[in-house]
Coordinates of N, CA, C and O in Angstrom, one line a residue:
M272 N -13.4 14.0 21.6 CA -12.0 13.9 21.4 C -11.3 15.2 21.7 O -11.2 16.1 20.8
S273 N -10.8 15.3 22.9 CA -10.1 16.6 23.2 C -8.7 16.7 22.9 O -8.2 17.8 22.7
N274 N -8.0 15.6 22.7 CA -6.6 15.6 22.4 C -6.5 15.8 20.9 O -7.0 15.1 20.0
P275 N -5.8 17.0 20.5 CA -5.7 17.3 19.1 C -5.0 16.2 18.2 O -5.5 16.0 17.1
S276 N -4.0 15.5 18.7 CA -3.4 14.5 17.9 C -4.3 13.3 17.7 O -4.4 12.7 16.7
S277 N -5.1 13.0 18.8 CA -6.1 11.9 18.6 C -7.2 12.3 17.6 O -7.7 11.4 16.9
T278 N -7.6 13.5 17.6 CA -8.6 14.0 16.7 C -8.0 13.9 15.3 O -8.7 13.4 14.3
A279 N -6.8 14.4 15.1 CA -6.2 14.3 13.8 C -6.0 12.9 13.3 O -6.3 12.5 12.1
D280 N -5.6 12.0 14.2 CA -5.5 10.6 13.9 C -6.8 10.0 13.5 O -6.9 9.2 12.6
A281 N -7.9 10.3 14.2 CA -9.2 9.8 13.9 C -9.6 10.3 12.5 O -10.2 9.5 11.7
I282 N -9.3 11.6 12.2 CA -9.7 12.1 10.9 C -8.9 11.4 9.8 O -9.5 11.0 8.8
L283 N -7.6 11.1 10.0 CA -6.8 10.4 9.0 C -7.3 9.0 8.9 O -7.4 8.5 7.7
A284 N -7.6 8.3 10.0 CA -8.1 6.9 9.9 C -9.4 6.9 9.1 O -9.6 6.0 8.3
C285 N -10.3 7.8 9.4 CA -11.5 7.9 8.6 C -11.3 8.1 7.2 O -11.9 7.4 6.3
A286 N -10.5 9.1 6.8 CA -10.2 9.4 5.4 C -9.6 8.2 4.7 O -9.9 7.9 3.6
R287 N -8.7 7.4 5.4 CA -8.1 6.2 4.8 C -9.2 5.2 4.5 O -9.2 4.7 3.4
T288 N -10.1 5.0 5.4 CA -11.2 4.0 5.1 C -12.1 4.5 4.0 O -12.5 3.7 3.1
L289 N -12.4 5.8 4.0 CA -13.2 6.3 2.9 C -12.5 6.3 1.5 O -13.2 6.0 0.5
I290 N -11.2 6.5 1.5 CA -10.5 6.5 0.2 C -10.5 5.0 -0.3 O -10.7 4.8 -1.4
I291 N -10.2 4.1 0.6 CA -10.2 2.7 0.2 C -11.6 2.3 -0.3 O -11.7 1.5 -1.3
A292 N -12.6 2.8 0.3 CA -14.0 2.5 -0.1 C -14.4 3.1 -1.4 O -15.1 2.5 -2.3
G293 N -14.0 4.4 -1.7 CA -14.5 5.1 -2.8 C -13.6 6.0 -3.5 O -14.0 6.8 -4.4
G294 N -12.3 6.0 -3.2 CA -11.3 6.9 -3.9 C -11.3 8.3 -3.4 O -12.0 8.7 -2.5
Y295 N -10.4 9.1 -4.0 CA -10.2 10.5 -3.6 C -11.5 11.3 -3.6 O -11.8 12.0 -2.7
N296 N -12.3 11.2 -4.7 CA -13.5 12.0 -4.8 C -14.7 11.3 -4.2 O -15.8 11.8 -4.3
G297 N -14.5 10.2 -3.5 CA -15.6 9.4 -2.9 C -15.9 9.9 -1.5 O -16.7 9.2 -0.9
F298 N -15.3 11.0 -1.0 CA -15.7 11.4 0.3 C -15.5 12.9 0.4 O -14.8 13.5 -0.4
S299 N -16.1 13.5 1.4 CA -16.0 14.9 1.6 C -15.7 15.2 3.1 O -15.8 14.2 3.9
Y300 N -15.5 16.4 3.5 CA -15.3 16.7 4.9 C -16.6 16.5 5.7 O -16.5 16.1 6.8
A301 N -17.7 16.6 5.0 CA -19.0 16.4 5.7 C -19.1 14.9 6.1 O -19.5 14.6 7.2
D302 N -18.6 14.0 5.2 CA -18.6 12.6 5.5 C -17.7 12.3 6.7 O -18.0 11.5 7.6
V303 N -16.5 12.9 6.7 CA -15.5 12.7 7.8 C -16.1 13.2 9.1 O -16.0 12.5 10.1
A304 N -16.7 14.4 9.0 CA -17.2 15.0 10.2 C -18.3 14.1 10.8 O -18.4 13.9 12.1
E305 N -19.2 13.6 10.0 CA -20.3 12.7 10.5 C -19.7 11.5 11.1 O -20.2 11.1 12.2
I306 N -18.8 10.8 10.5 CA -18.3 9.5 11.0 C -17.4 9.7 12.2 O -17.6 9.0 13.2
V307 N -16.6 10.8 12.3 CA -15.7 11.0 13.4 C -16.5 11.6 14.6 O -16.1 11.5 15.7
G308 N -17.6 12.3 14.2 CA -18.4 12.9 15.3 C -17.9 14.3 15.7 O -17.9 14.7 16.9
I309 N -17.4 15.0 14.7 CA -17.0 16.4 14.9 C -17.6 17.3 13.9 O -18.2 16.8 12.9
R310 N -17.4 18.6 14.0 CA -17.9 19.5 13.1 C -16.8 19.8 12.0 O -15.6 19.6 12.2
K311 N -17.3 20.2 10.8 CA -16.3 20.4 9.7 C -15.2 21.4 10.0 O -14.1 21.2 9.7
P312 N -15.5 22.5 10.7 CA -14.5 23.4 11.1 C -13.3 22.8 11.9 O -12.2 23.2 11.8
S313 N -13.7 21.7 12.7 CA -12.7 21.0 13.4 C -11.7 20.3 12.5 O -10.5 20.2 12.8
I314 N -12.2 19.8 11.4 CA -11.3 19.1 10.4 C -10.4 20.2 9.8 O -9.2 20.0 9.7
H315 N -11.0 21.3 9.5 CA -10.1 22.4 8.9 C -9.1 22.9 9.8 O -8.0 23.4 9.4
H316 N -9.3 22.8 11.1 CA -8.3 23.2 12.1 C -7.1 22.3 12.0 O -6.0 22.7 12.1
H317 N -7.3 21.0 11.7 CA -6.2 20.1 11.6 C -5.6 20.0 10.1 O -4.4 19.8 9.9
F318 N -6.5 20.1 9.2 CA -6.2 19.9 7.8 C -6.9 21.0 7.0 O -8.1 20.9 6.8
A319 N -6.2 22.0 6.6 CA -6.8 23.2 5.9 C -7.7 22.8 4.7 O -8.7 23.5 4.5
S320 N -7.3 21.8 4.0 CA -8.0 21.4 2.8 C -7.9 19.9 2.7 O -7.1 19.2 3.3
K321 N -8.8 19.4 1.8 CA -8.8 18.0 1.5 C -7.4 17.5 0.9 O -6.9 16.4 1.2
V322 N -6.8 18.4 0.2 CA -5.5 18.1 -0.4 C -4.5 17.9 0.8 O -3.7 16.9 0.8
D323 N -4.5 18.8 1.8 CA -3.6 18.7 2.9 C -3.9 17.3 3.7 O -3.0 16.7 4.1
L324 N -5.2 17.0 3.8 CA -5.5 15.8 4.5 C -5.0 14.6 3.8 O -4.3 13.7 4.4
V325 N -5.2 14.5 2.5 CA -4.8 13.3 1.7 C -3.3 13.2 1.6 O -2.7 12.2 1.7
R326 N -2.7 14.4 1.4 CA -1.2 14.4 1.3 C -0.6 13.9 2.6 O 0.3 13.1 2.6
T327 N -1.1 14.3 3.8 CA -0.7 13.9 5.1 C -0.9 12.4 5.2 O -0.1 11.6 5.7
L328 N -2.1 11.9 4.8 CA -2.5 10.5 4.9 C -1.5 9.7 4.1 O -1.0 8.7 4.6
V329 N -1.2 10.1 2.9 CA -0.3 9.3 2.0 C 1.1 9.3 2.6 O 1.8 8.3 2.6
S330 N 1.5 10.4 3.1 CA 2.9 10.5 3.7 C 3.0 9.6 4.9 O 4.0 8.9 5.1
R331 N 2.0 9.6 5.8 CA 2.0 8.6 6.9 C 1.9 7.2 6.4 O 2.5 6.3 7.0
Y332 N 1.1 7.0 5.4 CA 1.0 5.6 4.9 C 2.4 5.1 4.4 O 2.8 4.0 4.6
R333 N 3.1 6.0 3.7 CA 4.4 5.7 3.2 C 5.3 5.4 4.4 O 6.1 4.4 4.3
D334 N 5.2 6.1 5.5 CA 6.1 5.9 6.6 C 5.7 4.5 7.3 O 6.6 3.8 7.6
E335 N 4.4 4.2 7.3 CA 4.0 2.9 7.9 C 4.5 1.8 7.0 O 5.0 0.7 7.5
A336 N 4.4 1.9 5.7 CA 4.9 0.9 4.8 C 6.4 0.7 4.9 O 6.9 -0.4 5.0
Q337 N 7.1 1.8 5.0 CA 8.6 1.7 5.2 C 8.9 1.0 6.5 O 9.9 0.2 6.5
A338 N 8.2 1.3 7.5 CA 8.4 0.7 8.8 C 8.2 -0.8 8.7 O 8.9 -1.7 9.3
G339 N 7.1 -1.2 8.0 CA 6.8 -2.6 7.8 C 7.9 -3.3 7.0 O 8.3 -4.5 7.4
L340 N 8.4 -2.7 6.0 CA 9.4 -3.3 5.2 C 10.7 -3.4 6.0 O 11.4 -4.4 5.9
S341 N 11.0 -2.4 6.8 CA 12.2 -2.5 7.6 C 12.1 -3.6 8.6 O 13.1 -4.3 8.9
A342 N 10.9 -3.8 9.2 CA 10.7 -4.9 10.1 C 10.9 -6.3 9.4 O 11.5 -7.2 10.0
L343 N 10.4 -6.4 8.2 CA 10.6 -7.6 7.4 C 12.1 -7.9 7.3 O 12.6 -9.0 7.4
E344 N 12.9 -6.8 6.9 CA 14.3 -6.9 6.8 C 15.0 -7.4 8.1 O 15.9 -8.2 8.1
R345 N 14.5 -6.8 9.2 CA 15.1 -7.2 10.5 C 14.8 -8.6 10.9 O 15.6 -9.3 11.5
N346 N 13.6 -9.0 10.7 CA 13.1 -10.2 11.3 C 13.2 -11.5 10.4 O 13.1 -12.6 10.8
I347 N 13.4 -11.2 9.1 CA 13.4 -12.4 8.1 C 14.6 -12.1 7.2 O 14.7 -11.1 6.5
S348 N 15.6 -13.0 7.2 CA 16.8 -12.9 6.4 C 16.6 -13.4 5.0 O 17.3 -12.9 4.1
D349 N 15.8 -14.4 4.8 CA 15.7 -15.1 3.5 C 14.8 -14.3 2.6 O 13.7 -14.0 2.9
P350 N 15.3 -13.9 1.4 CA 14.6 -13.1 0.5 C 13.3 -13.7 0.0 O 12.3 -13.0 -0.1
A351 N 13.3 -15.0 -0.2 CA 12.0 -15.7 -0.6 C 11.0 -15.6 0.5 O 9.8 -15.4 0.2
E352 N 11.4 -15.7 1.7 CA 10.5 -15.6 2.8 C 10.0 -14.2 3.0 O 8.9 -14.0 3.4
Q353 N 10.9 -13.2 2.7 CA 10.4 -11.8 2.8 C 9.3 -11.6 1.8 O 8.3 -10.9 2.2
L354 N 9.4 -12.1 0.6 CA 8.4 -11.9 -0.4 C 7.1 -12.6 0.1 O 6.0 -12.1 -0.1
R355 N 7.2 -13.9 0.6 CA 6.1 -14.6 1.1 C 5.4 -13.9 2.2 O 4.2 -13.8 2.3
S356 N 6.2 -13.3 3.1 CA 5.6 -12.6 4.2 C 4.9 -11.3 3.8 O 3.8 -11.0 4.3
Y357 N 5.5 -10.6 2.8 CA 4.9 -9.4 2.3 C 3.5 -9.8 1.7 O 2.5 -9.1 2.0
V358 N 3.4 -10.8 0.9 CA 2.2 -11.2 0.3 C 1.2 -11.7 1.4 O 0.0 -11.4 1.3
A359 N 1.7 -12.4 2.3 CA 0.8 -12.9 3.4 C 0.2 -11.8 4.2 O -0.9 -11.9 4.6
Y360 N 1.0 -10.7 4.4 CA 0.4 -9.5 5.1 C -0.8 -9.0 4.3 O -1.9 -8.8 4.9
W361 N -0.7 -8.8 3.0 CA -1.8 -8.3 2.3 C -2.9 -9.4 2.2 O -4.1 -9.0 2.2
E362 N -2.6 -10.6 2.1 CA -3.6 -11.6 2.0 C -4.5 -11.6 3.3 O -5.7 -11.7 3.3
A363 N -3.8 -11.5 4.5 CA -4.6 -11.4 5.7 C -5.4 -10.1 5.8 O -6.6 -10.1 6.2
C364 N -4.8 -9.0 5.4 CA -5.6 -7.7 5.4 C -6.8 -7.8 4.5 O -7.9 -7.2 4.8
I365 N -6.7 -8.4 3.4 CA -7.8 -8.5 2.5 C -8.8 -9.5 3.0 O -10.0 -9.2 3.0
A366 N -8.4 -10.6 3.6 CA -9.3 -11.6 4.1 C -10.1 -11.1 5.3 O -11.3 -11.3 5.3
D367 N -9.5 -10.3 6.2 CA -10.3 -9.8 7.3 C -10.8 -8.4 7.1 O -11.4 -7.8 8.0
A368 N -10.5 -7.8 5.9 CA -11.0 -6.5 5.5 C -10.4 -5.4 6.4 O -11.0 -4.3 6.3
T369 N -9.3 -5.6 7.1 CA -8.7 -4.5 7.8 C -8.1 -3.5 6.9 O -8.1 -2.3 7.2
A370 N -7.5 -3.9 5.8 CA -6.9 -3.1 4.8 C -7.1 -3.8 3.4 O -6.1 -4.4 2.9
P371 N -8.3 -3.7 2.9 CA -8.6 -4.5 1.7 C -7.9 -4.0 0.4 O -8.0 -4.6 -0.7
F372 N -7.2 -2.9 0.5 CA -6.6 -2.3 -0.7 C -5.4 -1.4 -0.3 O -5.6 -0.7 0.7
C373 N -4.4 -1.4 -1.0 CA -3.3 -0.4 -0.8 C -3.8 1.0 -1.1 O -4.2 1.2 -2.3
V374 N -3.7 1.9 -0.2 CA -4.2 3.3 -0.4 C -3.5 3.9 -1.6 O -4.1 4.5 -2.5
C375 N -2.2 3.7 -1.7 CA -1.4 4.3 -2.9 C -1.8 3.6 -4.2 O -1.8 4.3 -5.2
A376 N -2.0 2.3 -4.2 CA -2.4 1.7 -5.4 C -3.8 2.2 -5.9 O -4.0 2.5 -7.1
L377 N -4.7 2.4 -5.0 CA -6.0 2.9 -5.3 C -5.8 4.4 -5.9 O -6.4 4.7 -6.9
L378 N -5.1 5.2 -5.2 CA -4.9 6.6 -5.6 C -4.1 6.6 -6.9 O -4.3 7.5 -7.7
A379 N -3.2 5.7 -7.2 CA -2.5 5.7 -8.4 C -3.5 5.5 -9.6 O -3.2 6.1 -10.7
S380 N -4.5 4.7 -9.4 CA -5.5 4.6 -10.4 C -6.2 5.9 -10.7 O -6.9 6.0 -11.8
E381 N -6.1 6.8 -9.8 CA -6.8 8.1 -10.0 C -5.8 9.2 -10.3 O -6.2 10.4 -10.2
L382 N -4.6 8.9 -10.6 CA -3.6 10.0 -10.8 C -4.0 11.1 -11.8 O -3.7 12.2 -11.5
P383 N -4.7 10.8 -12.9 CA -5.1 11.8 -13.8 C -6.0 12.9 -13.1 O -6.1 14.0 -13.6
I384 N -6.7 12.5 -12.1 CA -7.7 13.5 -11.4 C -7.2 13.9 -10.1 O -7.8 14.8 -9.5
L385 N -6.1 13.4 -9.6 CA -5.6 13.8 -8.3 C -5.0 15.2 -8.3 O -4.4 15.6 -9.3
P386 N -5.1 15.9 -7.2 CA -4.4 17.2 -7.1 C -2.9 17.0 -7.3 O -2.4 16.0 -6.8
E387 N -2.3 18.0 -7.9 CA -0.8 17.8 -8.2 C 0.0 17.7 -6.9 O 1.1 17.2 -7.0
E388 N -0.5 18.2 -5.8 CA 0.2 18.1 -4.5 C 0.2 16.7 -4.0 O 1.1 16.3 -3.1
V389 N -0.8 15.9 -4.3 CA -0.9 14.5 -3.8 C -0.1 13.5 -4.7 O 0.5 12.6 -4.2
A390 N -0.1 13.7 -6.0 CA 0.5 12.8 -6.9 C 2.0 12.4 -6.6 O 2.3 11.2 -6.6
P391 N 2.8 13.4 -6.2 CA 4.2 13.0 -5.9 C 4.3 12.1 -4.7 O 5.2 11.2 -4.7
E392 N 3.5 12.2 -3.7 CA 3.5 11.3 -2.6 C 3.2 9.9 -3.0 O 3.8 8.9 -2.6
V393 N 2.2 9.7 -3.9 CA 1.8 8.4 -4.4 C 2.9 7.8 -5.2 O 3.3 6.6 -5.0
R394 N 3.5 8.6 -6.1 CA 4.6 8.1 -6.9 C 5.8 7.7 -6.0 O 6.5 6.7 -6.3
A395 N 6.0 8.5 -5.0 CA 7.1 8.2 -4.1 C 6.9 6.8 -3.4 O 7.9 6.1 -3.2
H396 N 5.7 6.5 -3.1 CA 5.4 5.2 -2.5 C 5.8 4.1 -3.5 O 6.4 3.1 -3.1
F397 N 5.4 4.2 -4.7 CA 5.7 3.2 -5.7 C 7.2 3.1 -5.9 O 7.7 2.0 -6.0
R398 N 7.9 4.2 -6.0 CA 9.4 4.1 -6.1 C 10.0 3.4 -4.9 O 10.9 2.6 -5.1
A399 N 9.6 3.7 -3.7 CA 10.2 3.1 -2.5 C 9.9 1.6 -2.5 O 10.8 0.8 -2.2
L400 N 8.7 1.2 -2.8 CA 8.3 -0.2 -2.8 C 9.1 -0.9 -3.9 O 9.6 -2.0 -3.6
A401 N 9.2 -0.3 -5.1 CA 9.9 -1.0 -6.2 C 11.4 -1.1 -5.8 O 12.0 -2.1 -6.1
S402 N 11.9 -0.1 -5.1 CA 13.3 -0.1 -4.7 C 13.6 -1.3 -3.7 O 14.5 -2.0 -3.8
W403 N 12.7 -1.4 -2.7 CA 12.8 -2.5 -1.8 C 12.7 -3.8 -2.4 O 13.5 -4.7 -2.2
L404 N 11.7 -4.0 -3.3 CA 11.5 -5.3 -4.0 C 12.7 -5.6 -4.9 O 13.1 -6.7 -4.9
T405 N 13.3 -4.6 -5.5 CA 14.4 -4.8 -6.4 C 15.6 -5.3 -5.5 O 16.3 -6.3 -5.9
S406 N 15.8 -4.7 -4.3 CA 16.9 -5.2 -3.5 C 16.6 -6.6 -3.0 O 17.6 -7.4 -2.9
V407 N 15.4 -7.0 -2.7 CA 15.1 -8.4 -2.3 C 15.4 -9.3 -3.5 O 16.0 -10.4 -3.3
M408 N 15.0 -8.9 -4.7 CA 15.2 -9.7 -5.9 C 16.7 -9.9 -6.1 O 17.2 -11.0 -6.4
E409 N 17.5 -8.8 -6.0 CA 18.9 -8.9 -6.2 C 19.6 -9.9 -5.2 O 20.4 -10.7 -5.6
R410 N 19.2 -9.7 -3.9 CA 19.7 -10.5 -2.9 C 19.3 -12.0 -3.1 O 20.1 -12.9 -2.9
G411 N 18.0 -12.2 -3.4 CA 17.6 -13.6 -3.7 C 18.3 -14.3 -4.8 O 18.6 -15.4 -4.7
K412 N 18.5 -13.5 -5.9 CA 19.2 -14.1 -7.0 C 20.7 -14.4 -6.6 O 21.2 -15.5 -6.9
R413 N 21.3 -13.5 -6.0 CA 22.7 -13.6 -5.5 C 22.9 -14.8 -4.6 O 23.8 -15.6 -4.7
Q414 N 21.9 -15.0 -3.7 CA 22.0 -16.1 -2.8 C 21.4 -17.5 -3.3 O 21.4 -18.5 -2.6
G415 N 20.9 -17.4 -4.5 CA 20.3 -18.6 -5.1 C 19.0 -19.0 -4.5 O 18.5 -20.1 -4.6
R416 N 18.3 -18.0 -3.9 CA 17.0 -18.3 -3.2 C 15.9 -17.9 -4.1 O 14.7 -18.3 -3.9
L417 N 16.1 -17.1 -5.2 CA 15.0 -16.7 -6.1 C 15.5 -17.0 -7.5 O 16.6 -16.7 -7.9
H418 N 14.5 -17.5 -8.3 CA 14.8 -17.7 -9.7 C 14.1 -16.5 -10.5 O 12.9 -16.3 -10.4
L419 N 14.9 -15.7 -11.2 CA 14.4 -14.6 -11.9 C 14.4 -14.8 -13.4 O 15.4 -15.3 -13.9
S420 N 13.4 -14.4 -14.1 CA 13.3 -14.6 -15.5 C 13.8 -13.3 -16.2 O 14.0 -13.4 -17.4
S421 N 14.0 -12.3 -15.5 CA 14.4 -11.0 -16.0 C 15.3 -10.3 -15.0 O 15.7 -10.9 -14.0
T422 N 15.6 -9.0 -15.2 CA 16.4 -8.3 -14.3 C 15.7 -8.1 -13.0 O 14.4 -8.2 -12.9
P423 N 16.4 -8.0 -11.9 CA 15.8 -7.7 -10.6 C 14.7 -6.6 -10.6 O 13.7 -6.7 -10.0
R424 N 15.1 -5.5 -11.3 CA 14.2 -4.4 -11.4 C 12.9 -4.7 -12.1 O 11.8 -4.4 -11.6
I425 N 13.0 -5.4 -13.2 CA 11.8 -5.8 -13.9 C 10.9 -6.8 -13.1 O 9.7 -6.7 -13.1
E426 N 11.6 -7.7 -12.5 CA 10.9 -8.7 -11.6 C 10.2 -8.0 -10.5 O 9.0 -8.3 -10.1
A427 N 10.8 -7.0 -9.9 CA 10.2 -6.2 -8.8 C 9.0 -5.5 -9.3 O 8.0 -5.5 -8.6
E428 N 9.1 -4.8 -10.4 CA 7.9 -4.1 -11.0 C 6.8 -5.1 -11.3 O 5.6 -4.8 -11.0
G429 N 7.1 -6.2 -11.9 CA 6.1 -7.2 -12.2 C 5.5 -7.8 -10.9 O 4.2 -8.0 -10.8
F430 N 6.3 -8.0 -9.9 CA 5.8 -8.5 -8.6 C 4.8 -7.5 -8.0 O 3.7 -7.8 -7.6
M431 N 5.2 -6.2 -8.0 CA 4.4 -5.2 -7.4 C 3.1 -5.1 -8.2 O 2.0 -5.0 -7.6
A432 N 3.1 -5.1 -9.5 CA 1.9 -5.0 -10.3 C 1.0 -6.2 -10.1 O -0.2 -6.1 -10.1
T433 N 1.6 -7.4 -9.9 CA 0.8 -8.6 -9.7 C 0.1 -8.5 -8.3 O -1.1 -8.8 -8.2
V434 N 0.8 -8.0 -7.3 CA 0.2 -7.9 -6.0 C -1.0 -6.9 -6.0 O -2.1 -7.1 -5.6
H435 N -0.7 -5.7 -6.7 CA -1.8 -4.7 -6.8 C -2.9 -5.2 -7.6 O -4.1 -4.9 -7.3
G436 N -2.6 -5.9 -8.7 CA -3.7 -6.4 -9.6 C -4.5 -7.5 -8.8 O -5.7 -7.6 -9.0
A437 N -3.8 -8.3 -8.0 CA -4.6 -9.3 -7.2 C -5.5 -8.6 -6.2 O -6.6 -9.2 -6.0
M438 N -5.1 -7.5 -5.7 CA -6.0 -6.7 -4.8 C -7.3 -6.3 -5.6 O -8.4 -6.4 -5.1
L439 N -7.0 -5.8 -6.8 CA -8.1 -5.4 -7.6 C -9.0 -6.5 -8.0 O -10.3 -6.4 -8.0
S440 N -8.5 -7.7 -8.4 CA -9.3 -8.8 -8.7 C -10.1 -9.3 -7.5 O -11.3 -9.7 -7.7
A441 N -9.5 -9.3 -6.3 CA -10.3 -9.7 -5.1 C -11.4 -8.8 -4.9 O -12.5 -9.3 -4.6
R442 N -11.2 -7.5 -5.1 CA -12.3 -6.5 -5.0 C -13.4 -6.7 -6.1 O -14.6 -6.7 -5.8
A443 N -12.9 -6.9 -7.3 CA -13.8 -7.0 -8.5 C -14.7 -8.3 -8.3 O -15.9 -8.2 -8.6
Y444 N -14.1 -9.4 -7.9 CA -14.9 -10.6 -7.7 C -15.7 -10.7 -6.4 O -16.4 -11.6 -6.2
G445 N -15.3 -9.7 -5.5 CA -15.9 -9.8 -4.2 C -15.5 -11.1 -3.4 O -16.2 -11.6 -2.6
D446 N -14.3 -11.5 -3.7 CA -13.8 -12.8 -3.1 C -12.3 -12.6 -2.7 O -11.4 -12.6 -3.5
P447 N -12.1 -12.5 -1.4 CA -10.7 -12.3 -0.9 C -9.8 -13.4 -1.3 O -8.6 -13.2 -1.4
K448 N -10.3 -14.6 -1.6 CA -9.5 -15.7 -1.9 C -8.8 -15.5 -3.3 O -7.7 -16.1 -3.5
M449 N -9.3 -14.7 -4.1 CA -8.7 -14.4 -5.4 C -7.3 -13.8 -5.3 O -6.4 -14.1 -6.1
F450 N -7.1 -13.1 -4.2 CA -5.7 -12.6 -4.0 C -4.7 -13.7 -3.9 O -3.7 -13.6 -4.6
G451 N -4.9 -14.7 -3.1 CA -4.0 -15.8 -3.0 C -3.9 -16.7 -4.3 O -2.9 -17.1 -4.6
I452 N -5.1 -16.8 -4.9 CA -5.1 -17.6 -6.2 C -4.2 -17.0 -7.2 O -3.5 -17.7 -8.0
I453 N -4.1 -15.6 -7.2 CA -3.3 -14.9 -8.2 C -1.8 -14.8 -7.8 O -0.9 -15.0 -8.6
T454 N -1.6 -14.6 -6.5 CA -0.2 -14.4 -6.0 C 0.6 -15.7 -5.8 O 1.8 -15.7 -5.9
R455 N -0.1 -16.8 -5.4 CA 0.7 -18.0 -5.2 C 1.5 -18.5 -6.4 O 2.7 -18.8 -6.2
P456 N 1.0 -18.5 -7.6 CA 1.9 -18.9 -8.7 C 3.1 -18.0 -8.9 O 4.2 -18.5 -9.3
L457 N 2.9 -16.7 -8.6 CA 4.1 -15.8 -8.7 C 5.2 -16.2 -7.7 O 6.3 -16.3 -8.1
L458 N 4.8 -16.5 -6.5 CA 5.7 -16.9 -5.4 C 6.4 -18.2 -5.8 O 7.6 -18.4 -5.6
E459 N 5.6 -19.1 -6.3 CA 6.1 -20.4 -6.7 C 7.1 -20.3 -7.8 O 8.2 -20.9 -7.8
R460 N 6.8 -19.5 -8.8 CA 7.7 -19.3 -10.0 C 9.0 -18.7 -9.5 O 10.1 -19.1 -9.9
L461 N 9.0 -17.7 -8.6 CA 10.2 -17.0 -8.1 C 11.0 -18.0 -7.3 O 12.3 -17.9 -7.3
S462 N 10.4 -18.8 -6.5 CA 11.2 -19.7 -5.6 C 11.5 -21.0 -6.1 O 12.3 -21.8 -5.5
T463 N 11.0 -21.4 -7.3 CA 11.3 -22.7 -7.9 C 12.6 -22.6 -8.7 O 12.8 -21.7 -9.5
R464 N 13.4 -23.5 -8.5 CA 14.7 -23.6 -9.3 C 14.3 -24.3 -10.6 O 13.7 -25.3 -10.6
H465 N 14.8 -23.7 -11.7 CA 14.5 -24.3 -13.0 C 15.8 -24.9 -13.6 O 16.9 -24.5 -13.3

């Protein structure tokens, strides 16, 4: 890989896969070097430390997530459909194992041991996702498309926790179908008029 940006991208992609598989402490630069097919000094050329690598990874992940949510906003106007599409995205990623877990959700479970430079990026992801979900809940309630049992913010936090918990259950049971089993009733409750 002679192109520096493609090498950096390969390092980031590898780190993402390794974090999803084993968390922050579940990989080393030696693991990345072996998988990517480069020497450890090459990784240090792009990312001086593991902290720099993971902070960059989470920052890019947040950008990707924001781009995905923006695309949902542009392409789907109905709030209930936006929520269904968001869940469907994760259900497909878990089913085909392309992204079986949210990187930030996994790292959030490790916050007590994460370097202090990484933690703010992880928290920022949760704040941004909660903010988007809150706006969807508010719009859905206002348009009569979503039935909320609580405030939009509390519903958003509960929705996010349920989706992340469903990821965890799918992993714990070794059964991707668990994700849909857990999230379907949530979507039904929100979209059902009482």
